[in-house]
mmCIF file of C-alpha atoms in Angstrom:
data_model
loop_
_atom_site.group_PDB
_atom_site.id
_atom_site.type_symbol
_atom_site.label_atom_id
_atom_site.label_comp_id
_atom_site.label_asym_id
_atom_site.label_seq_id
_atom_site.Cartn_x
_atom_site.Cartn_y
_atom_site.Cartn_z
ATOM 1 C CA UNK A 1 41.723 44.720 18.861
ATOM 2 C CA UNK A 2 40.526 48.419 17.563
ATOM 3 C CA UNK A 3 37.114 47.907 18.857
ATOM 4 C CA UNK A 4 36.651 46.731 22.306
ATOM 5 C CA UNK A 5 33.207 44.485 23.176
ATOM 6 C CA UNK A 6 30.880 46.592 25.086
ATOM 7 C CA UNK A 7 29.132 45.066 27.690
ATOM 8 C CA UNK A 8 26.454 45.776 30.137
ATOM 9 C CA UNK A 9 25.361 43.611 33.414
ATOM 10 C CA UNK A 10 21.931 43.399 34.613
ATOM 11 C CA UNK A 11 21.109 42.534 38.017
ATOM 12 C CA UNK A 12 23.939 43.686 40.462
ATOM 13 C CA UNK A 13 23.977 41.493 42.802
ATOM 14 C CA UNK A 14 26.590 38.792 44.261
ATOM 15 C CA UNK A 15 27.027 36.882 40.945
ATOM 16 C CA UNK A 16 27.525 39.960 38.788
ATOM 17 C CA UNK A 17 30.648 40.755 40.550
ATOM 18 C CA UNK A 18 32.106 37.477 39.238
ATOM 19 C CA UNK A 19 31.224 38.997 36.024
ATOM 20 C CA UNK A 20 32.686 42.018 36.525
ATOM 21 C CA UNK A 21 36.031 41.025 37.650
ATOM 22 C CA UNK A 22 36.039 38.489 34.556
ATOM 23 C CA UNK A 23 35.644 41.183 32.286
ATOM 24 C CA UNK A 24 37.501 43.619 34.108
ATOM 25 C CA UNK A 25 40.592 40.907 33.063
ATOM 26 C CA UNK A 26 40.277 41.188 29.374
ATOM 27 C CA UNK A 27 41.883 44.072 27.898
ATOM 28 C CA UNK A 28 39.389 43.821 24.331
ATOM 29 C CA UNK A 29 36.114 44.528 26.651
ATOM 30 C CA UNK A 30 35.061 47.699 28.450
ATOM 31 C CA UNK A 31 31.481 47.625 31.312
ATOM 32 C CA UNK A 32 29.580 50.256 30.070
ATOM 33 C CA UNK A 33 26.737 50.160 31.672
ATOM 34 C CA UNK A 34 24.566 48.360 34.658
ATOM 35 C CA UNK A 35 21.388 47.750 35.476
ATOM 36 C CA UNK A 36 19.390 47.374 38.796
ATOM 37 C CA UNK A 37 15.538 46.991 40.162
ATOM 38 C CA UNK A 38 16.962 48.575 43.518
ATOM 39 C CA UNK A 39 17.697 52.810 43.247
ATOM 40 C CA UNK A 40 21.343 53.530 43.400
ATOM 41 C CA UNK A 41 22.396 49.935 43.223
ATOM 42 C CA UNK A 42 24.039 49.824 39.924
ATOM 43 C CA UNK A 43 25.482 53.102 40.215
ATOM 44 C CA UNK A 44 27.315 51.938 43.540
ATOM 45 C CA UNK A 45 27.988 48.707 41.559
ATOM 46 C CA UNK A 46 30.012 50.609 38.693
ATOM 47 C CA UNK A 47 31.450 52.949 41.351
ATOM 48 C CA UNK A 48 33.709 49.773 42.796
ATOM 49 C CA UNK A 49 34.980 48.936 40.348
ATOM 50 C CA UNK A 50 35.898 52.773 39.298
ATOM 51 C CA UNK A 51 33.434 52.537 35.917
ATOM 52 C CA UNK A 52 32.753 56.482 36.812
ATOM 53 C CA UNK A 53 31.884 57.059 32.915
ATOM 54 C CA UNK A 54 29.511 53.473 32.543
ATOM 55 C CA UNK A 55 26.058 54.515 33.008
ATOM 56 C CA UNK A 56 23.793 52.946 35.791
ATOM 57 C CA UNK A 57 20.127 51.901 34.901
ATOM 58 C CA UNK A 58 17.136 51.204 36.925
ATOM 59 C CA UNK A 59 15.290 48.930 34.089
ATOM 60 C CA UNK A 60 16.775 46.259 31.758
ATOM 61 C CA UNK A 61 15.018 48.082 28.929
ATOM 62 C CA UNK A 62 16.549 50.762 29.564
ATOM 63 C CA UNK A 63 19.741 49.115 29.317
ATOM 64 C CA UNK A 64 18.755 47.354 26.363
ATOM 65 C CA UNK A 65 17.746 50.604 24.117
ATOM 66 C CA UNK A 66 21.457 51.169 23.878
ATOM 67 C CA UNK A 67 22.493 50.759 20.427
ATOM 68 C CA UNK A 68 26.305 51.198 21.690
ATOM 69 C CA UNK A 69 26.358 48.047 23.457
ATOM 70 C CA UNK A 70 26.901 44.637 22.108
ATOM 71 C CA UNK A 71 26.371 42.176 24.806
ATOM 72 C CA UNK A 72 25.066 41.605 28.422
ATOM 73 C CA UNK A 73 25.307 39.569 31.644
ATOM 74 C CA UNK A 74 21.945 38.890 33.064
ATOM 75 C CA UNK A 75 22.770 38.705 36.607
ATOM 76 C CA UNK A 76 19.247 38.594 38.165
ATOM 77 C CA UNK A 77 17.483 36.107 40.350
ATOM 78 C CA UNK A 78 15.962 33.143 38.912
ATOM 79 C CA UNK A 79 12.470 34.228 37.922
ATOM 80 C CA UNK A 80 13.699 37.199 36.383
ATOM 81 C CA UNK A 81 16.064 35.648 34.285
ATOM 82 C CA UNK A 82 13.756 35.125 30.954
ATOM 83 C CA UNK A 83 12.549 39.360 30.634
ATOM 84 C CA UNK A 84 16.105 40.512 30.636
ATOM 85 C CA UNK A 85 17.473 38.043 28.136
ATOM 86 C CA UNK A 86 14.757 38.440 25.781
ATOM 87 C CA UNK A 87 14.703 41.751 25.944
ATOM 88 C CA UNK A 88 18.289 42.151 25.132
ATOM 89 C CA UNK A 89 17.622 39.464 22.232
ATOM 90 C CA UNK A 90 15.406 41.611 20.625
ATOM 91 C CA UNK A 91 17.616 44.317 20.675
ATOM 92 C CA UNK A 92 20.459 42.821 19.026
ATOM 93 C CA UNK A 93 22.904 41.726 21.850
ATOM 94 C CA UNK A 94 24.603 38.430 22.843
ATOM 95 C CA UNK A 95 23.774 37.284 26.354
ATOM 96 C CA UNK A 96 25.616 35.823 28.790
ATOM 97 C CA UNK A 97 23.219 34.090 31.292
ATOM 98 C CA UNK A 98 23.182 32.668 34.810
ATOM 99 C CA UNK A 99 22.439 29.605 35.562
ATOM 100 C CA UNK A 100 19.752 27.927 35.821
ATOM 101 C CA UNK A 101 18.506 29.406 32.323
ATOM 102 C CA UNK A 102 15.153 30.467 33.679
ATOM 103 C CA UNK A 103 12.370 28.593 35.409
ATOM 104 C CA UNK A 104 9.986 27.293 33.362
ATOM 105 C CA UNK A 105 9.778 24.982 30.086
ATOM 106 C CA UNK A 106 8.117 27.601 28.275
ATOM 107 C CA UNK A 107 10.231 30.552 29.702
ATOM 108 C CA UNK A 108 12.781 28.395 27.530
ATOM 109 C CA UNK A 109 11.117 28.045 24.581
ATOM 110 C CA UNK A 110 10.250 31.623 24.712
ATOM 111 C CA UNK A 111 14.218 32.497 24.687
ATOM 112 C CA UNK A 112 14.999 30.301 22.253
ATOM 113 C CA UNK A 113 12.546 31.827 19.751
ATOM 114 C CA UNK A 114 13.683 34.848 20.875
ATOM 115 C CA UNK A 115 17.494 33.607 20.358
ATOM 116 C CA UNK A 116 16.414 31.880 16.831
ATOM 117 C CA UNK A 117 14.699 35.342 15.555
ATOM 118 C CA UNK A 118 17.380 37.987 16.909
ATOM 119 C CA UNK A 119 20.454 35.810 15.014
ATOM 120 C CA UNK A 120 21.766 36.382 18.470
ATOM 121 C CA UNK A 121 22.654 33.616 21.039
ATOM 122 C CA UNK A 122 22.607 33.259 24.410
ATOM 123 C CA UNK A 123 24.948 31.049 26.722
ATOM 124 C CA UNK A 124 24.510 29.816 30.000
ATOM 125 C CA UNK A 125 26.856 30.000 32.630
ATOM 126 C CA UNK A 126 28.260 26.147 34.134
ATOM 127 C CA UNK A 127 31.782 26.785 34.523
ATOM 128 C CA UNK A 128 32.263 23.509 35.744
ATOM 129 C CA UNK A 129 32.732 22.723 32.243
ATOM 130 C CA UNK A 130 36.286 24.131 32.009
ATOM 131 C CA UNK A 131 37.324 22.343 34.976
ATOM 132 C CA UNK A 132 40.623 19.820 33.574
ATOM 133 C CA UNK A 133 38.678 16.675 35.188
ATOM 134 C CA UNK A 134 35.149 17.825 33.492
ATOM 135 C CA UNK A 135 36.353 17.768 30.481
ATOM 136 C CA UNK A 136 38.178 14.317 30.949
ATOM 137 C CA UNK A 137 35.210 12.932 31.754
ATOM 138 C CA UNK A 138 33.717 14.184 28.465
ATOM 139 C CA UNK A 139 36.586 12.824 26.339
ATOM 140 C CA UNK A 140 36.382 9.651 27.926
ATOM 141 C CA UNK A 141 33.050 8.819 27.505
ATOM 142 C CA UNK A 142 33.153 10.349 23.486
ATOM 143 C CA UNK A 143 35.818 8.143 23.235
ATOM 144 C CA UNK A 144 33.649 5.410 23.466
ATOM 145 C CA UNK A 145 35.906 2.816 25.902
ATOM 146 C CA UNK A 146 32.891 2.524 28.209
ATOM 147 C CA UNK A 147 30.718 1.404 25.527
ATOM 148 C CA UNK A 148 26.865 2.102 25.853
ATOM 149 C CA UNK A 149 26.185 3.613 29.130
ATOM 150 C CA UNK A 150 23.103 2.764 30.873
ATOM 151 C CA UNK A 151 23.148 3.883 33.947
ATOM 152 C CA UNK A 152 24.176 7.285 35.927
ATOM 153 C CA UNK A 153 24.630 8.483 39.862
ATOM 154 C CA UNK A 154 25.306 11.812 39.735
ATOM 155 C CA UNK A 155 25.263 14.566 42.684
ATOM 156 C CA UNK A 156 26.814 16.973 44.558
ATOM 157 C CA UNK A 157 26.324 19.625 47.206
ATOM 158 C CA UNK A 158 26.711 21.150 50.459
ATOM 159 C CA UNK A 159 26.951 19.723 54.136
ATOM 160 C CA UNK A 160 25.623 22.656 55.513
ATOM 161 C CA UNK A 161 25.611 25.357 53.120
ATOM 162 C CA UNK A 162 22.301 27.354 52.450
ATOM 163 C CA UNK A 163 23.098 30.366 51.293
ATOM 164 C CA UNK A 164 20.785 33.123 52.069
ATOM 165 C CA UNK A 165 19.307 36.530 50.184
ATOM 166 C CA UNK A 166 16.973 36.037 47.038
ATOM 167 C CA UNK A 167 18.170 31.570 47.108
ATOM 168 C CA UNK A 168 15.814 31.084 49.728
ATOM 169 C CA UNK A 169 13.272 33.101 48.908
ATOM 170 C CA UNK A 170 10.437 31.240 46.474
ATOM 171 C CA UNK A 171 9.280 34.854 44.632
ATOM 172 C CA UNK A 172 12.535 34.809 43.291
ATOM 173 C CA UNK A 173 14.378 31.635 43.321
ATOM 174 C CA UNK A 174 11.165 29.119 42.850
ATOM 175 C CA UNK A 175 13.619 26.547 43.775
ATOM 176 C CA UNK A 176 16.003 26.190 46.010
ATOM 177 C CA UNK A 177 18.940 23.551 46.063
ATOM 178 C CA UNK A 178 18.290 22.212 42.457
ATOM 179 C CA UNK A 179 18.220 25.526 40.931
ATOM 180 C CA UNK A 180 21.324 27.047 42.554
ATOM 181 C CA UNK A 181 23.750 24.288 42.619
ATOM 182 C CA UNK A 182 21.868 21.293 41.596
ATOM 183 C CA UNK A 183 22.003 22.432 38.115
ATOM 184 C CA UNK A 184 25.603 21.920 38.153
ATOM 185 C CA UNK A 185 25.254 18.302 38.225
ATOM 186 C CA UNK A 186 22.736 17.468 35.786
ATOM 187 C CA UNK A 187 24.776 19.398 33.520
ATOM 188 C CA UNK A 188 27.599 17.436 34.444
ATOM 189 C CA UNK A 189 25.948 14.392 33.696
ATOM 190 C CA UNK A 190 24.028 15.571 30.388
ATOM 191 C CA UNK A 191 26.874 17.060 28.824
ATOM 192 C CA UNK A 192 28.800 14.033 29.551
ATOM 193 C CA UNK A 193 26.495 11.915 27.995
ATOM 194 C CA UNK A 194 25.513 14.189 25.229
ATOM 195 C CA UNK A 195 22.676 15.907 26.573
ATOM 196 C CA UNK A 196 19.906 13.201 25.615
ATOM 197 C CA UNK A 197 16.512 13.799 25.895
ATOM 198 C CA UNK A 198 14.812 13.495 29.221
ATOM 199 C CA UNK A 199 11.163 11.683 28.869
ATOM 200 C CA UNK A 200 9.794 11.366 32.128
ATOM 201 C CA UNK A 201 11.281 12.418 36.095
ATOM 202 C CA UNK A 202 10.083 10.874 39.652
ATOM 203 C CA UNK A 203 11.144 12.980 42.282
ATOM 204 C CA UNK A 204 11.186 14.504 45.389
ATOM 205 C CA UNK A 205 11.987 17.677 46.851
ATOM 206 C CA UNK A 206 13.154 18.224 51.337
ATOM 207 C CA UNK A 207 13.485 20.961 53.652
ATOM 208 C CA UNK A 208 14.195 19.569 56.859
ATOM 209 C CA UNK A 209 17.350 21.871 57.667
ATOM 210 C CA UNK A 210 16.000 25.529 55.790
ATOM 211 C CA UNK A 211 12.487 25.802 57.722
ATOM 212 C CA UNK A 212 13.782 24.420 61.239
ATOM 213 C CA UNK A 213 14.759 27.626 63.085
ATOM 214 C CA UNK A 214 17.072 25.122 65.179
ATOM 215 C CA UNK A 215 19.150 24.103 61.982
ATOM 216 C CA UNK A 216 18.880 27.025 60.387
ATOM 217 C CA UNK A 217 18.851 30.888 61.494
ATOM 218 C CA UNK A 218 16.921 32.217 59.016
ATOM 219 C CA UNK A 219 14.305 29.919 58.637
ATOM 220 C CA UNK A 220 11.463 32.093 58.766
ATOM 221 C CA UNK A 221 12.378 33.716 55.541
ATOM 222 C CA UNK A 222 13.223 30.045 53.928
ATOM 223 C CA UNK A 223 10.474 29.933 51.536
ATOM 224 C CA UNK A 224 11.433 27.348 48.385
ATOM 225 C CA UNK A 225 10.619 23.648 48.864
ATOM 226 C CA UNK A 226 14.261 22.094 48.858
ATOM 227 C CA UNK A 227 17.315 22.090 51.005
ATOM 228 C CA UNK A 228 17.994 18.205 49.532
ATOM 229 C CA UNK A 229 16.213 16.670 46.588
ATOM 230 C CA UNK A 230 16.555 13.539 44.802
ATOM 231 C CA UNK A 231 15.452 12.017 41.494
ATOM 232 C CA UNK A 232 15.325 9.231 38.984
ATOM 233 C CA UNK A 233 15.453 10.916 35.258
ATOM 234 C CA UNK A 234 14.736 8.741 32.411
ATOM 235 C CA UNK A 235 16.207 9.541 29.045
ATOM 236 C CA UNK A 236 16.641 8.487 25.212
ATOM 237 C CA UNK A 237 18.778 5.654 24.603
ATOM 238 C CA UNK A 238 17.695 3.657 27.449
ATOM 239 C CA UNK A 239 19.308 6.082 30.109
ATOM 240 C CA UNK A 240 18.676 6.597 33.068
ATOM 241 C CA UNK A 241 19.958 9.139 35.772
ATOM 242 C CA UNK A 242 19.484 8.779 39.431
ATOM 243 C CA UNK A 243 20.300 12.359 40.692
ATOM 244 C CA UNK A 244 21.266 14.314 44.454
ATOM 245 C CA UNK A 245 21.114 17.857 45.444
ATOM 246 C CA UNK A 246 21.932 18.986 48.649
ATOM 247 C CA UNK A 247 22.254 22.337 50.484
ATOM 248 C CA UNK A 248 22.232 20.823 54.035
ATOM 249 C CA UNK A 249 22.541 17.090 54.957
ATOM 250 C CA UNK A 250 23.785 14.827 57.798
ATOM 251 C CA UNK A 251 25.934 13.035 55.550
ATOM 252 C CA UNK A 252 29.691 14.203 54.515
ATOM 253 C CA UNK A 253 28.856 13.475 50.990
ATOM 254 C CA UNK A 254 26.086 12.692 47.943
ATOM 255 C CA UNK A 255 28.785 10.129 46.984
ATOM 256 C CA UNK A 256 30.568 10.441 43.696
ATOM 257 C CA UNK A 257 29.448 10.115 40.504
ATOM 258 C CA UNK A 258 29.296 6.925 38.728
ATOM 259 C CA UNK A 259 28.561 5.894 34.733
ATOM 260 C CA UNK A 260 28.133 2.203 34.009
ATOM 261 C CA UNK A 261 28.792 1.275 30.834
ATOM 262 C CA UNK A 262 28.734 -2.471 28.951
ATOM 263 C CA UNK A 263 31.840 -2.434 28.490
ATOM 264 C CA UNK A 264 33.675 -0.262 31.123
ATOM 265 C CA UNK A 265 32.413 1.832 34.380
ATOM 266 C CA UNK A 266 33.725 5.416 35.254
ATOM 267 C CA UNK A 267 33.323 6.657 38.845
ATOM 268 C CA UNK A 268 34.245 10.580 39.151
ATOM 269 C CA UNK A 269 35.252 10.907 43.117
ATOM 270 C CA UNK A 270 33.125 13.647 44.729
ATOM 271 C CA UNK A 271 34.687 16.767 44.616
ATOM 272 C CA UNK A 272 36.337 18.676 48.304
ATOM 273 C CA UNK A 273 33.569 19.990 49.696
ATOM 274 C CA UNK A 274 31.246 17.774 47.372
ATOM 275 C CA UNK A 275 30.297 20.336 45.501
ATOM 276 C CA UNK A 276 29.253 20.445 41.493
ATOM 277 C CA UNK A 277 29.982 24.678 41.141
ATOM 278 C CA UNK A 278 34.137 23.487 40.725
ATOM 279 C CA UNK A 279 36.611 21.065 40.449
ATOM 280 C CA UNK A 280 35.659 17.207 39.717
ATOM 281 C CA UNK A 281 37.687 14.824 41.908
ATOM 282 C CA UNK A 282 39.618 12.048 40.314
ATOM 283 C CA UNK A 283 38.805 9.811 37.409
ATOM 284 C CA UNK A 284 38.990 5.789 37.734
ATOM 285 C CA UNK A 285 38.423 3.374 34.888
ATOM 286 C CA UNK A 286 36.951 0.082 35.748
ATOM 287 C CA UNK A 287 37.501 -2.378 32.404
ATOM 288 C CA UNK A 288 37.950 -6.238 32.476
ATOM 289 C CA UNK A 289 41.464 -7.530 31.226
ATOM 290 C CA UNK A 290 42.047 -9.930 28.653
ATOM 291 C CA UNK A 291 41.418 -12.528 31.264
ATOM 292 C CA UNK A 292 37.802 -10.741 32.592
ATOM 293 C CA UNK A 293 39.281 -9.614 35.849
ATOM 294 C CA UNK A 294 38.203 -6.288 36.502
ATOM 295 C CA UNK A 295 40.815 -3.646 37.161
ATOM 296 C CA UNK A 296 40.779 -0.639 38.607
ATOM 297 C CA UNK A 297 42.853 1.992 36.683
ATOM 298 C CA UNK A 298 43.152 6.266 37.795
ATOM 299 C CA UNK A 299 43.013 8.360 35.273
ATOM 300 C CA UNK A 300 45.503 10.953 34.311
ATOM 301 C CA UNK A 301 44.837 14.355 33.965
ATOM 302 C CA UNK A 302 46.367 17.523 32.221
ATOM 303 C CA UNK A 303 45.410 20.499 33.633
ATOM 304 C CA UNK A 304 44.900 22.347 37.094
ATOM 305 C CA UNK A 305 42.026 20.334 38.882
ATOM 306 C CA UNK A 306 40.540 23.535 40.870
ATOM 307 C CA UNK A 307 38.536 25.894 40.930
ATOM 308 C CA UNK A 308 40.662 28.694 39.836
ATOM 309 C CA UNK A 309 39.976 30.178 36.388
ATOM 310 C CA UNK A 310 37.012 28.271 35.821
ATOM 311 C CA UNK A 311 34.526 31.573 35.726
ATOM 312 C CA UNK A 312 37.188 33.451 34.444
ATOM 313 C CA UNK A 313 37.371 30.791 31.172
ATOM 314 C CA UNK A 314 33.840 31.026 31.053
ATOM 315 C CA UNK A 315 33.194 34.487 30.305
ATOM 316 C CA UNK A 316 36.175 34.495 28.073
ATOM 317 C CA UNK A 317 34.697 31.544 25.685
ATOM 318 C CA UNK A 318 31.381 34.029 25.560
ATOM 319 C CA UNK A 319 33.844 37.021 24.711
ATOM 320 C CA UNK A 320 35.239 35.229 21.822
ATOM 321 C CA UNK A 321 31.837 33.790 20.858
ATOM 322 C CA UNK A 322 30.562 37.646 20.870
ATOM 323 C CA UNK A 323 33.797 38.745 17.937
ATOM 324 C CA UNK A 324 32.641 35.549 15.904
ATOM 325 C CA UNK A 325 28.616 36.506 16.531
ATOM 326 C CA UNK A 326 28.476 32.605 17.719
ATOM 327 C CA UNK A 327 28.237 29.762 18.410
ATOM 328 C CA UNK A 328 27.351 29.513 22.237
ATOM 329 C CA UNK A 329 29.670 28.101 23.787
ATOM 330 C CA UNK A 330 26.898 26.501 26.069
ATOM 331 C CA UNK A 331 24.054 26.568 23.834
ATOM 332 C CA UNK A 332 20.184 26.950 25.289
ATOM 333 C CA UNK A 333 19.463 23.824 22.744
ATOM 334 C CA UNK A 334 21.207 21.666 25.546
ATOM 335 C CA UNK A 335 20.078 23.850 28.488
ATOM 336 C CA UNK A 336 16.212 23.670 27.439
ATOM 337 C CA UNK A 337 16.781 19.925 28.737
ATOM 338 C CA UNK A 338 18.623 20.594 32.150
ATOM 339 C CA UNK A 339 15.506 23.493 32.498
ATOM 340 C CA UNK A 340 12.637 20.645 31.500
ATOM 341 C CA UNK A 341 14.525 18.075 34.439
ATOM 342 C CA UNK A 342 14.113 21.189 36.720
ATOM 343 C CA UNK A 343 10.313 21.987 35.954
ATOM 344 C CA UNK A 344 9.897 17.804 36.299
ATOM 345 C CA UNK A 345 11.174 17.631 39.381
ATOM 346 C CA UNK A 346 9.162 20.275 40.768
ATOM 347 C CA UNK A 347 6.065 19.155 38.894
ATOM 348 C CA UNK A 348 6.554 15.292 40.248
ATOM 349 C CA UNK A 349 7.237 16.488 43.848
ATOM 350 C CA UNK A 350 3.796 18.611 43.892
ATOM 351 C CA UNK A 351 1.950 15.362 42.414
ATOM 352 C CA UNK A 352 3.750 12.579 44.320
ATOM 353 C CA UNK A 353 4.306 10.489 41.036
ATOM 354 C CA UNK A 354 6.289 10.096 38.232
ATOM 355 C CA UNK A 355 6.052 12.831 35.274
ATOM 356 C CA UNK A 356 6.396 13.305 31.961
ATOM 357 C CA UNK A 357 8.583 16.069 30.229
ATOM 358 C CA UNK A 358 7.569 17.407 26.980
ATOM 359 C CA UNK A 359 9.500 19.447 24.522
#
């Protein structure tokens, strides 16, 4: 390709060094530039990986004002996920975005508009996606053997996993499990399904592992209200969702997931290390024969079920996205939904009842 896309990351922290190495694969795209809150940060950031001629930043709008480059990672904790992407929006680049897309309703809206004005887009980053037995699921249940499903368990997460850093810390995470890998699994389950629209969410949020010092050895700096959380999400089409999260839990496993259909049930086997950020475990079809016995049949899959390549794939579906100026390949018009389950669940834990989500 004569013209190589020119990208710069904001936020250098852990994830943008996923992003970096991604990149760093593809021989049509060249870092340019980095951007970090923290002095010298990005200019140690481009330094390993030997970018001595990318330029290091200490604002996003900085960053932005570059007419030279066509499209960003926004790498940045959770509440500063919305500034970043709009601002690069409104100055004409593509965005690649962590996940979760920000953390409010109207943070979302706000991209969008920004998204819908700019004529750029912006995609958010679930990699799980490109996993072999993701996508199976997704193919299955388009295909339309398990006939109207009705009901979903979906879930996923660590035994005893908190991570530590900016995840813990409410400022800048506002939530904890659900935002960092419990987003995983309600896109799991909403892209499977189609991503209908939520209506209302009953749920609550736990910390019984983060804030005890005994389970837990930074838990005077845990801060955000969940280390588990649970939920029941109602959506259109007579759906409904009953939803896990976990960071920390005595239990090896949220269990897998299960969709029950009228005519056929598909339970997705929790994942090694139960965890929605990679691989699905196996498929297995539950259908009546001709004689209404049920029977249990595995499904087969083509394709590496792991982890491997996953983040790479995803960065290289926004790379081609960028040379075509769109689509997204995950679009914030399905994301908006996983974000309004988010703000729900935080909303119903505060009140102790059921909510509704508006959009």
């Amino acid at each position: 390709m004569a013209k190589k896309l020119r990208i710069g990351i904001i936020g250098t922290g852990g994830i943008a060094h996923a992003h970096a190495n991604a990149y760093k694969n593809f021989k049509d795209v060249e870092i340019v530039a980095a951007a970090d809150i923290i002095p010298g940060k990005a200019r140690a950031f481009l330094d390993e990986y030997d970018l001595k001629d990318a330029d290091a930043y200490e604002t996003h709008e900085e960053l932005c004002a570059r007419t030279d480059i066509d499209a960003v990672s926004v790498c940045t904790y959770n509440s500063q996920h919305a500034a970043p992407t709009i601002c690069a929006l409104k100055s004409g680049k593509h965005v690649m975005l962590e996940k979760p897309m920000c953390v409010t309703v109207e943070e979302a809206k706000a991209i969008r508009k920004a998204e819908e004005e700019s004529g750029k887009f912006v995609s958010v980053g679930f990699q799980p996606r490109y996993g072999a037995n993701v996508m199976k699921v997704k193919e299955v249940i388009d295909s339309g053997v398990l006939g109207h499903i009705y009901y979903v368990v979906v879930g996923g997460g660590r035994v005893k996993g908190i991570p530590g850093r900016t995840f813990i810390d409410k400022e800048k995470a506002v939530v904890g499990a659900v935002g960092d890998i419990g987003c995983y699994g309600l896109d799991f389950a909403m892209n499977s399904l189609g991503y209908p629209k939520p209506l209302t969410v009953s749920a609550k949020q736990f910390a019984h592992f983060g804030k005890n010092p005994k389970k837990y050895s930074q838990a005077d700096k845990f801060t955000v209200d969940d280390d588990f959380a649970v939920a029941m999400i109602r959506c259109e089409g007579d759906i409904v969702i009953d939803y896990r999260a976990s960071w920390a839990m005595n239990m090896d496993t949220t269990g897998d997931s299960l969709f029950f259909g009228t005519e056929a049930g598909l339970k997705v086997k929790a994942p090694v290390g139960c965890c929605w950020d990679g691989a699905a475990g196996d498929l297995i079809l539950y259908k009546d024969d001709e004689e209404g016995k049920q029977v249990a049949t595995q499904i087969e899959i083509d394709g590496d079920n792991v982890k491997t390549n996953m983040f790479e794939q995803k960065i290289r579906a926004f790379v081609d996205a960028c040379y075509t100026n769109g689509p997204a390949p995950i679009p914030t018009s399905q994301i908006i939904y996983n974000q309004a389950i988010i703000e729900g669940i935080i909303r119903s834990n505060a009140c102790g009842h059921e909510v509704e989500i508006e959009l």
